[in-house]
mmCIF file of C-alpha atoms in Angstrom:
data_model
loop_
_atom_site.group_PDB
_atom_site.id
_atom_site.type_symbol
_atom_site.label_atom_id
_atom_site.label_comp_id
_atom_site.label_asym_id
_atom_site.label_seq_id
_atom_site.Cartn_x
_atom_site.Cartn_y
_atom_site.Cartn_z
ATOM 1 C CA ILE A 1 133.156 74.183 -66.474
ATOM 2 C CA GLN A 2 130.466 75.708 -64.430
ATOM 3 C CA MET A 3 127.848 75.845 -67.608
ATOM 4 C CA SER A 4 128.826 71.771 -67.419
ATOM 5 C CA LEU A 5 128.148 71.327 -64.205
ATOM 6 C CA ASN A 6 125.009 73.157 -64.469
ATOM 7 C CA LEU A 7 123.680 70.576 -66.952
ATOM 8 C CA ILE A 8 125.173 67.245 -65.190
ATOM 9 C CA GLY A 9 123.046 68.998 -62.463
ATOM 10 C CA LEU A 10 119.614 69.838 -64.403
ATOM 11 C CA ARG A 11 119.864 66.377 -66.017
ATOM 12 C CA THR A 12 120.622 64.306 -62.219
ATOM 13 C CA VAL A 13 117.002 66.789 -60.737
ATOM 14 C CA THR A 14 115.288 66.206 -63.530
ATOM 15 C CA SER A 15 115.927 62.427 -63.598
ATOM 16 C CA PHE A 16 115.419 61.901 -60.230
ATOM 17 C CA SER A 17 112.824 64.098 -59.824
ATOM 18 C CA ALA A 18 110.818 62.039 -62.161
ATOM 19 C CA ARG A 19 111.392 58.640 -60.741
ATOM 20 C CA LYS A 20 110.087 60.107 -57.299
ATOM 21 C CA LEU A 21 106.981 61.092 -58.533
ATOM 22 C CA LEU A 22 106.421 57.587 -60.480
ATOM 23 C CA MET A 23 106.746 55.591 -57.013
ATOM 24 C CA ASN A 24 104.639 58.393 -54.696
ATOM 25 C CA ARG A 25 101.716 56.703 -53.885
ATOM 26 C CA ARG A 26 99.864 58.915 -55.916
ATOM 27 C CA TRP A 27 99.303 56.616 -59.016
ATOM 28 C CA MET A 28 96.426 54.857 -56.544
ATOM 29 C CA LEU A 29 94.854 58.268 -57.170
ATOM 30 C CA VAL A 30 95.576 58.380 -61.099
ATOM 31 C CA MET A 31 94.173 54.758 -61.289
ATOM 32 C CA LEU A 32 91.027 55.933 -59.847
ATOM 33 C CA LEU A 33 90.598 58.874 -61.693
ATOM 34 C CA GLY A 34 91.708 57.062 -64.731
ATOM 35 C CA GLY A 35 88.578 54.185 -64.144
ATOM 36 C CA LEU A 36 86.281 57.622 -63.354
ATOM 37 C CA VAL A 37 87.128 58.318 -67.335
ATOM 38 C CA ALA A 38 86.778 55.318 -68.679
ATOM 39 C CA LEU A 39 83.575 54.208 -67.184
ATOM 40 C CA VAL A 40 81.758 57.228 -67.702
ATOM 41 C CA MET A 41 82.947 57.417 -71.376
ATOM 42 C CA GLY A 42 82.624 53.796 -72.139
ATOM 43 C CA TYR A 43 78.992 54.180 -70.350
ATOM 44 C CA ALA A 44 77.989 57.486 -72.346
ATOM 45 C CA ALA A 45 79.104 55.679 -75.809
ATOM 46 C CA THR A 46 76.404 53.525 -75.325
ATOM 47 C CA GLU A 47 73.648 56.421 -74.972
ATOM 48 C CA ASP A 48 71.721 57.220 -78.370
ATOM 49 C CA GLY A 49 73.044 59.604 -80.141
ATOM 50 C CA ALA A 50 76.691 58.950 -79.228
ATOM 51 C CA ASN A 51 79.040 60.298 -81.382
ATOM 52 C CA MET A 52 82.174 62.042 -81.980
ATOM 53 C CA ASP A 53 80.727 65.601 -81.423
ATOM 54 C CA PHE A 54 79.344 63.813 -77.731
ATOM 55 C CA ALA A 55 83.032 62.212 -77.315
ATOM 56 C CA SER A 56 84.804 66.123 -78.186
ATOM 57 C CA ASP A 57 82.530 67.819 -75.457
ATOM 58 C CA LEU A 58 82.973 64.934 -72.994
ATOM 59 C CA MET A 59 86.795 64.838 -73.173
ATOM 60 C CA VAL A 60 86.452 69.066 -72.448
ATOM 61 C CA ILE A 61 84.837 68.415 -69.341
ATOM 62 C CA LEU A 62 86.871 65.162 -68.092
ATOM 63 C CA LEU A 63 90.595 66.035 -69.204
ATOM 64 C CA LEU A 64 90.627 69.721 -70.306
ATOM 65 C CA ALA A 65 88.536 71.515 -67.546
ATOM 66 C CA PHE A 66 88.919 68.386 -64.456
ATOM 67 C CA LEU A 67 91.717 65.730 -64.335
ATOM 68 C CA LEU A 68 93.891 68.207 -66.112
ATOM 69 C CA PRO A 69 94.712 70.899 -63.673
ATOM 70 C CA VAL A 70 93.536 68.454 -60.857
ATOM 71 C CA LEU A 71 97.098 66.191 -62.033
ATOM 72 C CA SER A 72 98.653 68.839 -61.930
ATOM 73 C CA LEU A 73 97.938 70.876 -58.975
ATOM 74 C CA ILE A 74 97.931 67.225 -57.215
ATOM 75 C CA TYR A 75 102.166 66.382 -58.783
ATOM 76 C CA GLY A 76 103.323 70.222 -58.761
ATOM 77 C CA ALA A 77 101.818 72.251 -55.534
ATOM 78 C CA SER A 78 103.059 69.849 -53.317
ATOM 79 C CA MET A 79 106.934 68.475 -55.106
ATOM 80 C CA ILE A 80 109.227 70.961 -53.435
ATOM 81 C CA ARG A 81 106.811 71.939 -51.102
ATOM 82 C CA ASN A 82 107.121 68.343 -49.783
ATOM 83 C CA GLU A 83 111.010 68.298 -49.912
ATOM 84 C CA MET A 84 110.894 72.079 -48.069
ATOM 85 C CA ASP A 85 109.185 70.955 -45.472
ATOM 86 C CA ASP A 86 111.082 67.213 -44.431
ATOM 87 C CA ARG A 87 114.826 69.265 -45.680
ATOM 88 C CA SER A 88 115.226 66.560 -47.961
ATOM 89 C CA ILE A 89 115.675 69.902 -50.283
ATOM 90 C CA VAL A 90 118.932 70.747 -48.563
ATOM 91 C CA GLN A 91 121.091 67.721 -50.629
ATOM 92 C CA VAL A 92 119.668 70.049 -54.082
ATOM 93 C CA ILE A 93 120.231 73.575 -52.197
ATOM 94 C CA THR A 94 124.087 72.515 -50.728
ATOM 95 C CA ALA A 95 125.028 71.268 -54.197
ATOM 96 C CA PRO A 96 127.259 73.149 -56.196
ATOM 97 C CA LEU A 97 124.298 73.638 -59.097
ATOM 98 C CA ASP A 98 122.643 77.193 -59.781
ATOM 99 C CA ARG A 99 119.222 76.876 -58.369
ATOM 100 C CA ARG A 100 117.951 78.218 -61.014
ATOM 101 C CA PHE A 101 119.396 75.200 -62.867
ATOM 102 C CA SER A 102 117.846 72.881 -59.984
ATOM 103 C CA TYR A 103 114.513 74.288 -60.464
ATOM 104 C CA LEU A 104 114.000 73.631 -64.042
ATOM 105 C CA GLY A 105 115.109 69.980 -63.144
ATOM 106 C CA TYR A 106 111.980 69.941 -61.088
ATOM 107 C CA TYR A 107 110.025 71.352 -64.104
ATOM 108 C CA ILE A 108 111.040 69.208 -66.320
ATOM 109 C CA GLY A 109 110.456 66.106 -64.332
ATOM 110 C CA LEU A 110 106.820 66.915 -63.577
ATOM 111 C CA VAL A 111 106.243 67.930 -67.317
ATOM 112 C CA MET A 112 107.450 64.917 -68.317
ATOM 113 C CA VAL A 113 105.892 63.061 -65.653
ATOM 114 C CA LEU A 114 102.394 64.520 -66.074
ATOM 115 C CA CYS A 115 103.006 64.064 -69.980
ATOM 116 C CA LEU A 116 102.932 60.329 -69.650
ATOM 117 C CA LEU A 117 99.921 60.447 -66.854
ATOM 118 C CA VAL A 118 97.694 62.380 -69.242
ATOM 119 C CA THR A 119 98.497 60.325 -72.417
ATOM 120 C CA VAL A 120 97.687 57.198 -70.279
ATOM 121 C CA VAL A 121 94.120 58.157 -68.753
ATOM 122 C CA THR A 122 92.906 59.882 -72.531
ATOM 123 C CA LEU A 123 94.159 56.480 -74.036
ATOM 124 C CA VAL A 124 92.223 53.820 -71.511
ATOM 125 C CA GLY A 125 89.119 56.657 -72.005
ATOM 126 C CA GLY A 126 89.428 57.466 -75.617
ATOM 127 C CA LEU A 127 88.963 53.528 -76.440
ATOM 128 C CA ALA A 128 86.679 53.319 -73.852
ATOM 129 C CA PHE A 129 84.277 55.138 -75.663
ATOM 130 C CA LEU A 130 85.183 53.602 -79.022
ATOM 131 C CA ALA A 131 84.984 50.207 -77.426
ATOM 132 C CA PHE A 132 81.379 51.079 -77.206
ATOM 133 C CA SER A 133 80.319 53.477 -79.463
ATOM 134 C CA PRO A 134 78.512 52.482 -82.741
ATOM 135 C CA GLU A 135 80.279 55.463 -84.507
ATOM 136 C CA ARG A 136 84.442 55.220 -84.544
ATOM 137 C CA GLU A 137 85.402 57.255 -87.466
ATOM 138 C CA GLY A 138 87.289 59.651 -86.225
ATOM 139 C CA GLY A 139 88.302 58.344 -83.163
ATOM 140 C CA ALA A 140 91.887 58.420 -83.320
ATOM 141 C CA GLN A 141 92.334 61.879 -84.744
ATOM 142 C CA LEU A 142 90.131 62.916 -81.744
ATOM 143 C CA ILE A 143 92.312 61.132 -78.950
ATOM 144 C CA ILE A 144 95.752 62.463 -80.936
ATOM 145 C CA THR A 145 93.845 65.624 -80.789
ATOM 146 C CA PHE A 146 93.344 65.912 -76.828
ATOM 147 C CA ILE A 147 96.544 64.482 -75.764
ATOM 148 C CA THR A 148 98.905 66.997 -77.778
ATOM 149 C CA LEU A 149 96.105 70.025 -75.835
ATOM 150 C CA GLN A 150 96.972 67.998 -72.832
ATOM 151 C CA TYR A 151 100.827 68.056 -73.205
ATOM 152 C CA LEU A 152 100.684 72.236 -73.894
ATOM 153 C CA GLY A 153 98.432 72.043 -70.524
ATOM 154 C CA VAL A 154 100.312 70.440 -68.852
ATOM 155 C CA LEU A 155 103.624 72.832 -69.522
ATOM 156 C CA VAL A 156 101.513 75.539 -68.369
ATOM 157 C CA TYR A 157 99.658 74.314 -65.561
ATOM 158 C CA SER A 158 103.035 72.545 -64.248
ATOM 159 C CA ALA A 159 104.586 76.483 -64.237
ATOM 160 C CA LEU A 160 101.555 77.192 -62.626
ATOM 161 C CA PHE A 161 101.413 74.943 -59.932
ATOM 162 C CA LEU A 162 105.059 74.438 -59.399
ATOM 163 C CA LEU A 163 105.667 78.271 -58.750
ATOM 164 C CA ILE A 164 102.399 78.036 -56.105
ATOM 165 C CA GLY A 165 104.463 75.333 -54.035
ATOM 166 C CA THR A 166 107.444 77.680 -54.095
ATOM 167 C CA LEU A 167 106.042 80.346 -52.711
ATOM 168 C CA MET A 168 103.098 78.862 -50.144
ATOM 169 C CA ARG A 169 103.121 76.540 -47.164
ATOM 170 C CA GLN A 170 99.646 75.386 -47.771
ATOM 171 C CA PRO A 171 99.723 75.694 -52.046
ATOM 172 C CA ILE A 172 96.785 73.055 -52.370
ATOM 173 C CA TYR A 173 94.070 75.883 -50.921
ATOM 174 C CA LEU A 174 95.196 77.995 -53.675
ATOM 175 C CA GLY A 175 95.254 75.722 -56.237
ATOM 176 C CA LEU A 176 91.386 74.511 -55.923
ATOM 177 C CA ILE A 177 90.702 78.626 -55.513
ATOM 178 C CA TYR A 178 92.644 79.464 -58.965
ATOM 179 C CA ILE A 179 90.837 75.158 -60.396
ATOM 180 C CA PHE A 180 86.773 76.090 -59.663
ATOM 181 C CA ILE A 181 86.939 79.380 -58.917
ATOM 182 C CA TRP A 182 88.788 81.126 -61.681
ATOM 183 C CA GLU A 183 88.934 78.531 -63.969
ATOM 184 C CA GLY A 184 85.535 77.157 -63.152
ATOM 185 C CA PHE A 185 83.215 79.480 -61.945
ATOM 186 C CA ILE A 186 85.125 82.862 -63.955
ATOM 187 C CA GLY A 187 85.661 80.474 -67.046
ATOM 188 C CA SER A 188 81.980 80.432 -67.627
ATOM 189 C CA VAL A 189 81.132 84.054 -67.010
ATOM 190 C CA PRO A 190 80.087 85.434 -70.894
ATOM 191 C CA GLY A 191 82.173 88.267 -72.396
ATOM 192 C CA SER A 192 85.865 88.813 -71.623
ATOM 193 C CA ILE A 193 86.734 88.080 -68.250
ATOM 194 C CA GLY A 194 85.607 84.622 -68.763
ATOM 195 C CA ASN A 195 88.260 84.313 -71.559
ATOM 196 C CA LEU A 196 91.324 85.034 -69.499
ATOM 197 C CA THR A 197 92.183 81.360 -68.305
ATOM 198 C CA ILE A 198 94.273 78.719 -69.408
ATOM 199 C CA ARG A 199 91.193 76.351 -70.197
ATOM 200 C CA HIS A 200 89.587 79.094 -72.351
ATOM 201 C CA GLN A 201 93.140 79.578 -74.846
ATOM 202 C CA LEU A 202 93.579 75.457 -74.356
ATOM 203 C CA MET A 203 89.698 75.285 -76.280
ATOM 204 C CA VAL A 204 90.759 78.597 -78.955
ATOM 205 C CA ILE A 205 94.072 76.149 -80.073
ATOM 206 C CA ALA A 206 91.588 73.042 -79.853
ATOM 207 C CA SER A 207 89.502 74.901 -81.904
ATOM 208 C CA GLU A 208 91.902 74.603 -85.034
ATOM 209 C CA LEU A 209 92.801 70.823 -84.411
ATOM 210 C CA THR A 210 89.369 69.556 -83.950
ATOM 211 C CA GLU A 211 86.285 69.805 -86.187
ATOM 212 C CA TYR A 212 84.157 67.227 -83.758
ATOM 213 C CA GLY A 213 81.808 69.109 -80.076
ATOM 214 C CA SER A 214 81.435 72.795 -78.886
ATOM 215 C CA VAL A 215 84.784 73.068 -78.885
ATOM 216 C CA ALA A 216 85.021 73.382 -82.640
ATOM 217 C CA TRP A 217 83.215 76.717 -82.622
ATOM 218 C CA THR A 218 85.519 78.623 -79.454
ATOM 219 C CA SER A 219 86.177 81.739 -80.512
ATOM 220 C CA GLY A 220 89.361 83.554 -80.932
ATOM 221 C CA ASP A 221 92.777 83.185 -82.543
ATOM 222 C CA TRP A 222 94.446 79.767 -82.065
ATOM 223 C CA ALA A 223 97.777 81.582 -82.857
ATOM 224 C CA VAL A 224 97.727 84.317 -80.276
ATOM 225 C CA SER A 225 96.422 81.805 -77.606
ATOM 226 C CA PHE A 226 98.942 79.730 -78.165
ATOM 227 C CA LEU A 227 101.786 82.414 -78.073
ATOM 228 C CA ALA A 228 99.804 83.798 -74.968
ATOM 229 C CA LEU A 229 100.313 80.503 -73.468
ATOM 230 C CA VAL A 230 104.263 80.014 -74.678
ATOM 231 C CA ILE A 231 104.986 83.469 -72.672
ATOM 232 C CA LEU A 232 102.781 83.052 -69.683
ATOM 233 C CA THR A 233 104.847 79.548 -68.905
ATOM 234 C CA ILE A 234 108.087 81.373 -69.300
ATOM 235 C CA ALA A 235 107.485 83.889 -67.202
ATOM 236 C CA LEU A 236 106.224 81.511 -64.087
ATOM 237 C CA VAL A 237 109.003 79.260 -64.955
ATOM 238 C CA LEU A 238 111.389 82.345 -64.931
ATOM 239 C CA ALA A 239 109.377 83.613 -61.570
ATOM 240 C CA GLY A 240 109.474 80.233 -60.190
ATOM 241 C CA ALA A 241 113.468 79.782 -60.735
ATOM 242 C CA TYR A 242 113.874 83.251 -58.562
ATOM 243 C CA VAL A 243 111.826 82.089 -55.783
ATOM 244 C CA PHE A 244 113.673 79.648 -55.411
ATOM 245 C CA ARG A 245 117.162 81.363 -55.716
ATOM 246 C CA GLN A 246 115.901 83.374 -53.024
ATOM 247 C CA GLU A 247 114.066 80.629 -50.743
ATOM 248 C CA GLU A 248 115.757 79.988 -47.689
ATOM 249 C CA VAL A 249 115.256 76.408 -45.820
ATOM 250 C CA SER A 250 115.373 76.734 -41.965
#
């Protein structure tokens, strides 16, 4: 009976959190970012030498390196923390539901919304490039590849930033440091230390999925990278669920 109640609660928290995220005014920021991606990719397609290799490199910079982690931070870090600060989370933690299932519901809702957002932005940006590019062969495959790749990235980044948001009162600052210092600066450092980023592991997987752009030449074993990201995601979700279960809301 308790397991059935937990599953019902999981579904309720998931749907409630997803609706709350979709109704948040942050969609205006997403529209702005999506428009920026479309503008840059559409303009870039008019340049000499614009081809699928160029489009792939642009998608790595605009989507994998910037949009994916930034959206995950904006939505993930504040998801639970905002409810803690305004005490609206009290009705969740006082419900007859294991808090770990509640946390999982938040996580699934966050993943669903972010997958929807990155799909829309990637489609808009990719189609903008194809609309102005003289070369269109392989464009659909490239768009599908980057959407799929970002789905995997959403799973990991959501787990990371949701955990940070549960742990810290001001999670945005640590999240920005992680994105721009660790992923951005450290990730570009030659050698093995530059491989210790989520973005690099995603690029290794991308090298198996596409033949376009410099990402296709990223060295590494895609199966190892995939397994590493799966293990990291599970570890982050379990850690977040544990922290949320122990959290006290004053």
